Coordinates of C-alpha atoms and ligand atoms in Angstrom, one line a residue:
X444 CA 7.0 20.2 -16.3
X445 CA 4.7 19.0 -13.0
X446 CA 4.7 15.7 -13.0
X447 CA 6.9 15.0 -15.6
X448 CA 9.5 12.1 -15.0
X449 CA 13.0 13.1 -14.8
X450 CA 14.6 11.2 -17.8
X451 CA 17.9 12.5 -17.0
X452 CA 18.0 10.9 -13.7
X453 CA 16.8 7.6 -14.8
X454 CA 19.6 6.8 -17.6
X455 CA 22.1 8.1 -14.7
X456 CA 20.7 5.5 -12.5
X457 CA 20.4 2.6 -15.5
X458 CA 24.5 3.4 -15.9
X459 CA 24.8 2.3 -12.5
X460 CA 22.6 -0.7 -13.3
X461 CA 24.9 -1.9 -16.5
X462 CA 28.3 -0.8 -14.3
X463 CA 27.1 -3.2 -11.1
X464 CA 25.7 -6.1 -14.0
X465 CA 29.4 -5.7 -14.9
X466 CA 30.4 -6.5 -11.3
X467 CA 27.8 -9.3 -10.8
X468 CA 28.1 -11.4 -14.1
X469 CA 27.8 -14.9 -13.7
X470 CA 28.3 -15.0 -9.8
X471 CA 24.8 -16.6 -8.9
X472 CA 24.4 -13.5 -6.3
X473 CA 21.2 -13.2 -5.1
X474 CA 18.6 -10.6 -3.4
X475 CA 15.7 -10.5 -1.0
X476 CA 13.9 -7.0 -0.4
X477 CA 12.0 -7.1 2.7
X478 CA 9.0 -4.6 3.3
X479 CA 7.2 -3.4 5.8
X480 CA 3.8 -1.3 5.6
X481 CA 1.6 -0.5 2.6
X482 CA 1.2 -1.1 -0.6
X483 CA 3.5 2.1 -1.8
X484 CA 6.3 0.3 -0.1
X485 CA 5.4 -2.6 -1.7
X486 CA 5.3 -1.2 -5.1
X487 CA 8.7 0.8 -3.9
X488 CA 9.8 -2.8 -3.3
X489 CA 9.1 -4.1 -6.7
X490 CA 11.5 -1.2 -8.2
X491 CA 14.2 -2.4 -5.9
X492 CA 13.7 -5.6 -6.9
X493 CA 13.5 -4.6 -10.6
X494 CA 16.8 -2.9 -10.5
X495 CA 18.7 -5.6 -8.7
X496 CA 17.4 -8.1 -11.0
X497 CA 18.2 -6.0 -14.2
X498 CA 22.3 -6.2 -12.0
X499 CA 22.3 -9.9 -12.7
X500 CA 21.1 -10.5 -8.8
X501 CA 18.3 -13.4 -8.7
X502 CA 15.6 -13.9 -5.7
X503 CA 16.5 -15.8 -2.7
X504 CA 13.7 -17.4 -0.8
X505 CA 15.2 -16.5 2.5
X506 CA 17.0 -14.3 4.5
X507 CA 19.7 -16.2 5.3
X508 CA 20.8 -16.9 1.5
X509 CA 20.9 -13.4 0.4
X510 CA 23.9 -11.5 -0.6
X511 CA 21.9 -8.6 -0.9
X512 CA 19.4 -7.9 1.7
X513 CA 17.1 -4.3 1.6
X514 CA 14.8 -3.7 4.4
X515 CA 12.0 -1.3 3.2
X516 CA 10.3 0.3 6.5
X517 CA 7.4 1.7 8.0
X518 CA 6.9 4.2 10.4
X519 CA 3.0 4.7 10.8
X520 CA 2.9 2.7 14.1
X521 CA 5.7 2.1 16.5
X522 CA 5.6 -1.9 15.9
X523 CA 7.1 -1.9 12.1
X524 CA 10.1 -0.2 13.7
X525 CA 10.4 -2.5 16.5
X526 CA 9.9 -5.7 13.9
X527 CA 12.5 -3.8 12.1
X528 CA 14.8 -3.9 14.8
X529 CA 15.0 -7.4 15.7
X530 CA 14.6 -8.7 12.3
X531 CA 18.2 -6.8 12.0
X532 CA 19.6 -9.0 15.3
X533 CA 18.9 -11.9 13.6
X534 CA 20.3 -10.6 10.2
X535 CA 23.9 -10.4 11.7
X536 CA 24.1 -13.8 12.2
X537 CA 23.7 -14.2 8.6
X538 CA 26.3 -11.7 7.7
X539 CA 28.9 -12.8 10.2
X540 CA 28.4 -16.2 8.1
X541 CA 29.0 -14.8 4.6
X542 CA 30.9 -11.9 5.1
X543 CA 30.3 -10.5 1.5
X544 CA 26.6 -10.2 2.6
X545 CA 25.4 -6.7 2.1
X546 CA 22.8 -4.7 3.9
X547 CA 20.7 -1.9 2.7
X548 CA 17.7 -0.1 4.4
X549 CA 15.6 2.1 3.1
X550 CA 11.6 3.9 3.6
X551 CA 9.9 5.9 5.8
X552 CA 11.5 5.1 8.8
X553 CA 14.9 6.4 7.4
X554 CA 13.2 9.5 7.1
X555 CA 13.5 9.8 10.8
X556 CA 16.6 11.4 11.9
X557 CA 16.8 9.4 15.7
X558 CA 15.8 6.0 13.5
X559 CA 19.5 6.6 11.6
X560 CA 21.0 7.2 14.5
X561 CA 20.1 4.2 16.4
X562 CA 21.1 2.7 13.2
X563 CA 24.3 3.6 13.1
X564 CA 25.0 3.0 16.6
X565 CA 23.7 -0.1 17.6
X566 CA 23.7 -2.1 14.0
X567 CA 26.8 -1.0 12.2
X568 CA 26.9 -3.8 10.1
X569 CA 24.3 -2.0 8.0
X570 CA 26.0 -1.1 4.7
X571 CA 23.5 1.5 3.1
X572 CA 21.1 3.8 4.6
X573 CA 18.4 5.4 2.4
X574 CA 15.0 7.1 2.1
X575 CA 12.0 7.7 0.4
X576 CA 13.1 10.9 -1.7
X577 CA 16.1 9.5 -2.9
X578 CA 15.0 5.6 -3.7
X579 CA 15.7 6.0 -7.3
X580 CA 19.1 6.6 -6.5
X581 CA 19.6 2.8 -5.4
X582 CA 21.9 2.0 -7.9
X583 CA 24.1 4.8 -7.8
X584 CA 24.2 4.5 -3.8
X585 CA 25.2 0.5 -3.9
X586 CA 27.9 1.0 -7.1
X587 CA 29.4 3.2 -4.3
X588 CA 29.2 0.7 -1.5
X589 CA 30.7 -2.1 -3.8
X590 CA 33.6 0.2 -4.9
X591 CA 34.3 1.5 -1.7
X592 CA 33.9 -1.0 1.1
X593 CA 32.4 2.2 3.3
X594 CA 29.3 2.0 4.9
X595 CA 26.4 4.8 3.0
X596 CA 23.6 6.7 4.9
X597 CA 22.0 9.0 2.2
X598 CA 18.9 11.0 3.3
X599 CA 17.2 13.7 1.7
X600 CA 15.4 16.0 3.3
X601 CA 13.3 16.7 1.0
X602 CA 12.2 15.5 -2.4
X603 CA 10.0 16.7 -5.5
X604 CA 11.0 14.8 -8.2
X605 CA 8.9 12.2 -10.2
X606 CA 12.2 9.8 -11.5
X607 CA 10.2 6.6 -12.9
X608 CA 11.4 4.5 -16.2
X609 CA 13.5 2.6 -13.9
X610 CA 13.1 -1.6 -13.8
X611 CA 10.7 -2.9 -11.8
X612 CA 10.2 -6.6 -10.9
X613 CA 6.4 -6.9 -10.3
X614 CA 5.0 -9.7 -7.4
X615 CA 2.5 -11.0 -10.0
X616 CA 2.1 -11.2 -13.6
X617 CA -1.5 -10.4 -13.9
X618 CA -1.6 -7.7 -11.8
X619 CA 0.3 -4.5 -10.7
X620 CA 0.4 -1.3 -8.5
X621 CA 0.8 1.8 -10.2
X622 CA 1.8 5.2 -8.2
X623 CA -0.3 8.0 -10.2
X624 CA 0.9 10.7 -6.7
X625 CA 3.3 10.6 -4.3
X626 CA 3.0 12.4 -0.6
X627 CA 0.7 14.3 1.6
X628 CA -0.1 17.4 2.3
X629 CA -3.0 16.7 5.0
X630 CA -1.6 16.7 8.2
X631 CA -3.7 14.6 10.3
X632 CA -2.5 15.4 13.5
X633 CA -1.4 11.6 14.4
X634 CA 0.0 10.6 11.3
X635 CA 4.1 11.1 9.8
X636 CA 3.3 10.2 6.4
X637 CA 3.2 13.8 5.4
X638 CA 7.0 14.5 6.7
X639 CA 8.2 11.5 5.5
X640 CA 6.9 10.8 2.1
X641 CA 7.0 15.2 1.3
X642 CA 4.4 17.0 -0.4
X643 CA 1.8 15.7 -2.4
X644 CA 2.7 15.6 -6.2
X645 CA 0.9 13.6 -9.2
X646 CA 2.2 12.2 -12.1
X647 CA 1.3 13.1 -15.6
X648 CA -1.5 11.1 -17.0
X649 CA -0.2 10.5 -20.0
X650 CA 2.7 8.5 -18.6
X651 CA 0.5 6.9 -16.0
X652 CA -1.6 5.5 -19.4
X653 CA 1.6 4.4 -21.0
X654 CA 2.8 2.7 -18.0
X655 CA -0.2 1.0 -17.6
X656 CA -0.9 0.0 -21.6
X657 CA 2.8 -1.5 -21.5
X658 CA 2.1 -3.7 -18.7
X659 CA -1.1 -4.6 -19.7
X660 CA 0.7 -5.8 -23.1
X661 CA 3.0 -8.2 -21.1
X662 CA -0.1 -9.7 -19.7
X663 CA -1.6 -7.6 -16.5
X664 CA -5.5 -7.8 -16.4
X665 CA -5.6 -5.5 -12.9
X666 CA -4.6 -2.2 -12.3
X667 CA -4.6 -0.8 -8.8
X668 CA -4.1 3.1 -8.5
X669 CA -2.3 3.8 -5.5
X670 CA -1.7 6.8 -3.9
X671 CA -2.0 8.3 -0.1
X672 CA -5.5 10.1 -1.4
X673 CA -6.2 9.6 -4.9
X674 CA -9.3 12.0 -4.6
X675 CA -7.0 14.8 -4.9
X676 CA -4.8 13.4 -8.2
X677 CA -4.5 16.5 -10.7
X678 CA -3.8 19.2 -8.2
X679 CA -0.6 21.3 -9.8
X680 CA -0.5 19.6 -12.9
X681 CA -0.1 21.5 -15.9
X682 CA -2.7 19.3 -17.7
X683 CA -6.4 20.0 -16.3
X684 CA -7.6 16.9 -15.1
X685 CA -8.9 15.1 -11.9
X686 CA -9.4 11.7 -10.5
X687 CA -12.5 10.5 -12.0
X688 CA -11.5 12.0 -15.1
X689 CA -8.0 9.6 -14.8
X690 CA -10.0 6.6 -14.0
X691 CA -12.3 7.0 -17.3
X692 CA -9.0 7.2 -19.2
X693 CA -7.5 3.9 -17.6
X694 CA -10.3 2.0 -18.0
X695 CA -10.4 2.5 -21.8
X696 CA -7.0 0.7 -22.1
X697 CA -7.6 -2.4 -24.0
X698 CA -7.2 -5.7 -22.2
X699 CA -7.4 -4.4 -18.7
X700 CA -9.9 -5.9 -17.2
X701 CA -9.9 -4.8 -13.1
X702 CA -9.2 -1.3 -12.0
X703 CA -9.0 -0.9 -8.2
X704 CA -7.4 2.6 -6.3
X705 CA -6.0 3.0 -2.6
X706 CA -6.8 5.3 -0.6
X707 CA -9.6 7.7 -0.7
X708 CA -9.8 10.6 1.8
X709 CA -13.4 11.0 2.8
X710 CA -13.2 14.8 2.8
X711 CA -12.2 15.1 -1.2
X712 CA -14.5 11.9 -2.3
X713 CA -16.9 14.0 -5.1
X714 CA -20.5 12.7 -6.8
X715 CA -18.6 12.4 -10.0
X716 CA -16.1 9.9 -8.6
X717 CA -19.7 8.2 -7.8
X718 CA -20.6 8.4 -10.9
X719 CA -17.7 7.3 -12.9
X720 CA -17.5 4.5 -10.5
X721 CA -21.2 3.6 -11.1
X722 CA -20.6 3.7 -14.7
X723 CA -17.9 1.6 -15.3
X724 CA -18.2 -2.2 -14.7
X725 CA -14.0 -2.6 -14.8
X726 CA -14.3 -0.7 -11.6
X727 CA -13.7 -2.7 -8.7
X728 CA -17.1 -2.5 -6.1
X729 CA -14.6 -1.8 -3.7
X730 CA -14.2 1.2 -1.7
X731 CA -11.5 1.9 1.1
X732 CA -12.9 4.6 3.0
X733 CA -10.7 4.9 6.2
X734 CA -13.4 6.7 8.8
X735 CA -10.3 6.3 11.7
X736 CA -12.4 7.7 13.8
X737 CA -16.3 8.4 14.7
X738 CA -16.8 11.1 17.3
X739 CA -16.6 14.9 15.6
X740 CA -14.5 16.2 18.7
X741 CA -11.9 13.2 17.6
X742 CA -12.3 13.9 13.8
X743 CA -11.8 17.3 14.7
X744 CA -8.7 16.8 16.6
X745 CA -7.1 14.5 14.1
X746 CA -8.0 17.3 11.4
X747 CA -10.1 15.2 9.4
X748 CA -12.4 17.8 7.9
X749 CA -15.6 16.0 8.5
X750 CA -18.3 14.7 11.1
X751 CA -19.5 12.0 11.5
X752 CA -22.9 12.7 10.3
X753 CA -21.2 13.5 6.6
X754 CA -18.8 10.2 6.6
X755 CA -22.2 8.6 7.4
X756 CA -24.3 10.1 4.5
X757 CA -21.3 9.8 2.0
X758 CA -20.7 5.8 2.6
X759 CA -25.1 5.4 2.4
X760 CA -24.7 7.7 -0.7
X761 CA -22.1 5.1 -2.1
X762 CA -24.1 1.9 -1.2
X763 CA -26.8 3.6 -2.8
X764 CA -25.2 4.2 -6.4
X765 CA -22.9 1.9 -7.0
X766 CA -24.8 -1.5 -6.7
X767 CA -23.3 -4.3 -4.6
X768 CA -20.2 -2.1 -3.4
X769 CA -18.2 -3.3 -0.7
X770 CA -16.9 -0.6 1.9
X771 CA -13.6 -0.9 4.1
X772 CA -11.9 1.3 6.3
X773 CA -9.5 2.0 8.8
X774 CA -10.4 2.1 12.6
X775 CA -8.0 3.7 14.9
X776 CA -8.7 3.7 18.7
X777 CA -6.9 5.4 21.8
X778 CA -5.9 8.8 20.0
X779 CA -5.5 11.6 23.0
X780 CA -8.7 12.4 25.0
X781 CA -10.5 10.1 23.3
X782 CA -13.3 8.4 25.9
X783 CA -15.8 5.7 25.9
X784 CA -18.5 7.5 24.6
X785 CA -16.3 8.5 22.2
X786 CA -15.7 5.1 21.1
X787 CA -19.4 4.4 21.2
X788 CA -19.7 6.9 18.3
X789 CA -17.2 4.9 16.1
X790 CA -19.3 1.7 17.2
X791 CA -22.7 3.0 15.9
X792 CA -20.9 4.5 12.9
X793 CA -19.3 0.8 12.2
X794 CA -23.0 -0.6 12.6
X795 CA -24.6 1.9 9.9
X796 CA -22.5 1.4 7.3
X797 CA -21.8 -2.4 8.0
X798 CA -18.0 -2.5 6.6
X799 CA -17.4 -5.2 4.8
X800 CA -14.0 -5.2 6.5
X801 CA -11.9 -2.7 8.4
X802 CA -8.4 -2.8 10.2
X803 CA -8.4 -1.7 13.2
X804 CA -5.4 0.3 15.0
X805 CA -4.4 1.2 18.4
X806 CA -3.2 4.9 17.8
X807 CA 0.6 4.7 17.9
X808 CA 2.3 8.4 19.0
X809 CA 4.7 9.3 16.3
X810 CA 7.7 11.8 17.4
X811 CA 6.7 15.2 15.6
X812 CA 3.2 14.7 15.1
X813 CA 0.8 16.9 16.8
X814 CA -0.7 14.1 18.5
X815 CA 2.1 13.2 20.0
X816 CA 2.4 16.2 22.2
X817 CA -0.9 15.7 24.1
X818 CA -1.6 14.0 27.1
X819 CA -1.9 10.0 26.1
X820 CA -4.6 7.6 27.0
X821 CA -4.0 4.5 30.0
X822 CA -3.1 1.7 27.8
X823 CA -5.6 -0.5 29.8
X824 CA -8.0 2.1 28.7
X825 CA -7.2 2.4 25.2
X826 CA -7.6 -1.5 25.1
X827 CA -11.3 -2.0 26.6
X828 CA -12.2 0.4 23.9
X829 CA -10.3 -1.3 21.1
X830 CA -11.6 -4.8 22.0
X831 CA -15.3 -3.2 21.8
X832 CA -14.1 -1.8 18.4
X833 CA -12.5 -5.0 17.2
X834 CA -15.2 -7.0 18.3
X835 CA -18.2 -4.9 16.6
X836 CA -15.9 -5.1 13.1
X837 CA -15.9 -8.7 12.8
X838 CA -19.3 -9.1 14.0
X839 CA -20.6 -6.7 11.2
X840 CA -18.3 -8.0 8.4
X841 CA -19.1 -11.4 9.1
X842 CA -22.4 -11.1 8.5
X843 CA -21.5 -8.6 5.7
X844 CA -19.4 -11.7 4.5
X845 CA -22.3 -13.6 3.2
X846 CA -24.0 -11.5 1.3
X847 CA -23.6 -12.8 -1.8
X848 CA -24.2 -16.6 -1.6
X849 CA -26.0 -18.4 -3.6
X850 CA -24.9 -15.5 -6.4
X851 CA -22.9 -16.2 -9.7
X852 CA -20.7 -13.2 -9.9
X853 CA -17.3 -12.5 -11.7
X854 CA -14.2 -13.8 -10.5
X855 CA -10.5 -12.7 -11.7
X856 CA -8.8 -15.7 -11.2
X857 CA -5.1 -15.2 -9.2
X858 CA -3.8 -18.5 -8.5
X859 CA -3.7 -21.9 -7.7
X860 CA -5.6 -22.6 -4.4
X861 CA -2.7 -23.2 -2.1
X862 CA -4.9 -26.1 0.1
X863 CA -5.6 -27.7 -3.6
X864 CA -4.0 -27.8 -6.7
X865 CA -7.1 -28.8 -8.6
X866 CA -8.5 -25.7 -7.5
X867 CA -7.9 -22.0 -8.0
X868 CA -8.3 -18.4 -5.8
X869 CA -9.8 -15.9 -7.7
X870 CA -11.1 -12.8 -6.4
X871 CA -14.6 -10.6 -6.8
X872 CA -14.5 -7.3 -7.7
X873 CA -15.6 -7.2 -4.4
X874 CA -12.5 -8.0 -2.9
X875 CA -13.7 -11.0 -1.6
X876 CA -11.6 -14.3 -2.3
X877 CA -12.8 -17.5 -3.7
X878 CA -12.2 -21.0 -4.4
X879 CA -12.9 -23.4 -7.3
X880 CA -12.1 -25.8 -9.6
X881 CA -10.0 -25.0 -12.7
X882 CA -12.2 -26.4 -15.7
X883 CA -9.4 -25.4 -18.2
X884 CA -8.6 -22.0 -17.7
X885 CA -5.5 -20.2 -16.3
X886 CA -4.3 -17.5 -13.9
X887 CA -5.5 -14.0 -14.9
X888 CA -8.7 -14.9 -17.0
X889 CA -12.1 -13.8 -15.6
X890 CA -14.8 -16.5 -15.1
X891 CA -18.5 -16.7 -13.8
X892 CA -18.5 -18.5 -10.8
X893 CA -21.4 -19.4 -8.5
X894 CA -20.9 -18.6 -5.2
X895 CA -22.0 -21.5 -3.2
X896 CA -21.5 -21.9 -0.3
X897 CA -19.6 -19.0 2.5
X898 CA -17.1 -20.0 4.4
X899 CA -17.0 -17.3 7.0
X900 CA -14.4 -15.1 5.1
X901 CA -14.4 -17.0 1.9
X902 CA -16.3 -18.7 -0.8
X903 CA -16.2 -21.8 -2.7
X904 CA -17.8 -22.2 -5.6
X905 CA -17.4 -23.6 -9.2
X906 CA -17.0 -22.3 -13.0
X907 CA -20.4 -21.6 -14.7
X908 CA -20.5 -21.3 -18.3
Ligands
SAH1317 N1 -3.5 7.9 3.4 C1 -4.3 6.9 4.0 C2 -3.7 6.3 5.2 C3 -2.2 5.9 5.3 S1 -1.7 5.3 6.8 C4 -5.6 7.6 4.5 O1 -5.6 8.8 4.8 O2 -6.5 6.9 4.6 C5 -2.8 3.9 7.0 C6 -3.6 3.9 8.2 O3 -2.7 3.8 9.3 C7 -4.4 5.1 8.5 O4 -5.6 5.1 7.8 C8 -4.6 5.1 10.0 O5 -5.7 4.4 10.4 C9 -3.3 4.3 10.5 N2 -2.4 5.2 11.2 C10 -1.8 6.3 10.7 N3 -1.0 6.8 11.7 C11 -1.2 6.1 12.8 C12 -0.8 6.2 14.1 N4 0.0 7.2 14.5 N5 -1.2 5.3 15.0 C13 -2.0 4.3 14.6 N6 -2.5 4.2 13.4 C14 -2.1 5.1 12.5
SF4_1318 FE1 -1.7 10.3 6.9 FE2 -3.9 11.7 6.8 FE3 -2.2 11.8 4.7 FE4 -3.6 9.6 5.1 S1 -4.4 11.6 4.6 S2 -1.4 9.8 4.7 S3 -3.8 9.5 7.4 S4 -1.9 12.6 6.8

């Protein structure tokens, strides 16, 4: 049964759906879903969105004209909580105007017990209170809000169930997130995804394919393969199979054109991965590879499981194999004891494998982390060092940025240009974004576009047959 969606539970939840449509019919009620944080949120967003839609709710563009509003939170850093918090000030104002104006939260930050709390003290016009175990159980949790007029906090401690086959109302047409795991069970020492988001579990591949294959037969060209390390997917699934092996399998769906995956652990990133990757032009060249850190007495501390030498040799080992790759990470400065020489390390690391692009973090201490425990750095400290960082990134990617001028490479386009509407954004499988004119075609088809000229982060070009 691992990894198996629970069916039950999703046509218990879809009653709830049909009872609220019931409810909503013909009111012109409308929804906005707020998120905070990654791109699981985001895709936990979507299935919000997908369920109040499916209730006869329709999108507002703001705020202020929802009658439905869910916050979906974050609580990697201390600032999505604090953005959180102020976004709820101003969302009283709303409510005290239309007094039928619901408010649900939901996410990681719900998972933390003092987060409710202050919640439930100091905004008690929230009507529903939910977390990451339970999401699925939206429906079920607002029918009970509606019926009752009682305000709803419903946390799970815990959570190992898979419950998909719920709606889902995706951002864009052409492309989607897909969750093939859910959870953590790493533990870096800074980080409260693993006590939030449970214990790492994968889906079956076989649903993951059908997922995909139905979406790709309402028109999505890109997949992107999300979960908190993808390099483990298989582990405790009945049917023997890894990550590499689950990308082969996706890519031979017909009609996809782009497959792209988020995030890969550089401790469990293996030479067939490599390969596969190497192999397969509907790959995206595009590596995340967060290094967060570069001095092995950090790495160590963080509980990284490698040095700095072997993050080194893996990205060089990547550039090397997979032709024109582009490499990311994620740059975290001022965890405990960390000094400037330490910092220095990251530098040099950051100018060997010359990211394309990186985000760069000032270590945040999370309640209940091990980090959090030490003695922390002098903030005035911690920022020297994470200008220096910052500073070396943009340097680097900049000049990483024009690497490919004067190519004609592959494009996906996503859009119209939002400075021109005679032009569109596309993207390379790069990542990289890029500007030019339409010449007939439409969002979601894949042209050959000469890159000519960069334009520090961006290229303009034009269509060439
Ligand atoms: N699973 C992913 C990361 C998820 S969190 C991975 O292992 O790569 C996204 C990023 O947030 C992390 O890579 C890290 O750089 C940053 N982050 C996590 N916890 C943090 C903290 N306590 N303070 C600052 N940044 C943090
Ligand atoms: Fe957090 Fe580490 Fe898990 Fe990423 S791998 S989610 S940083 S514990």
């Amino acid at each position: 049964m691992n990894g198996l969606t629970d069916i039950k539970e999703s046509v218990r939840q879809r009653e709830y759906i049909d009872r609220i449509a019931g409810l909503v019919r013909d009111r012109g009620l409308k929804y906005l879903v707020v998120t905070f944080g990654c791109q699981m949120n985001e895709r936990d967003s979507e299935k919000i969105a997908g369920s109040l839609e499916e209730m006869g709710y329709t999108k507002a563009m703001e705020e202020s004209e929802a009658d439905i509003l869910v916050y979906n939170t974050c609580t990697v850093r201390e600032n999505a909580a604090v953005r959180l918090y102020g976004r709820l000030g101003v969302a009283k104002s709303y409510k005290e105007k239309n007094k039928d104006m619901l408010i649900a939260i939901c996410g990681c930050l719900m998972q933390e017990e003092h987060a409710v709390e202050k919640i439930k003290k100091s905004y008690p016009f929230v009507d529903i209170i939910f977390g990451t175990h339970n999401i699925f159980r939206f429906p079920e949790l607002l029918y009970k809000r509606l019926e009752s007029s009682e305000s709803i906090a419903d946390i799970w401690e815990c959570g190992d169930r898979i419950v998909e086959d719920l709606p889902v109302r995706r951002k864009y047409d052409f492309k989607m997130g897909i969750n093939i795991m859910y959870g953590c069970d790493n533990f870096c020492t800074y980080c409260k995804v693993p006590y939030v988001r449970g214990r790492e579990r994968s889906r079956d591949p076989k649903e993951i394919i059908r997922e995909i294959e139905s979406c790709v037969e309402d028109g999505v060209v890109e997949v992107m393969l999300l979960g908190q390390n993808v390099n483990s997917y298989g582990k405790g699934l009945d049917t023997k199979t890894d990550f590499p092996m689950l990308l082969e399998e996706v890519c031979r769906i017909d009609g996809l054109k782009r497959v792209r995956f988020m995030t890969s652990h550089p401790k469990d990133l293996s030479d067939s991965l490599i390969r596969v990757i190497a192999e397969n032009p509907k790959i995206a060249r595009h590596i995340h590879l967060p290094l967060q850190a570069g001095s092995d007495r950090i790495l160590k501390a963080m509980n990284r499981h490698y040095t700095k030498e072997d993050y080194i040799s893996l990205a060089l080992r990547i550039k090397q194999e997979i032709e024109d790759v582009s490499l990311t990470s994620d740059i975290m400065v001022g965890f405990p004891h960390e000094t400037e020489s330490d910092v220095d390390e990251t530098i040099d690391v950051i100018e060997r494998v010359r990211y394309d692009g990186a985000f760069t973090f000032e270590y945040s201490p999370r309640k209940g982390t091990p980090a959090a425990e030490m003695e922390q750095l002098d903030k005035e400290y911690v920022q020297k060092n994470f200008d220096r960082v910052l500073k070396c990134v943009q340097k680097v990617s900049k000049e990483q940025a024009k690497r490919f001028e004067g190519r004609t490479m592959e494009v996906l386009t996503e859009g119209v240009d939002e400075k021109d509407p005679e032009r569109f954004t596309g993207r390379l499988s790069q990542n990289s974004v890029v500007h030019y004119p339409m010449e007939g075609h439409k969002v979601g088809d894949m042209v050959r576009v000469r890159l000519d000229e960069c334009m520090g982060f961006y290229y303009n070009g034009h269509i060439v047959d």
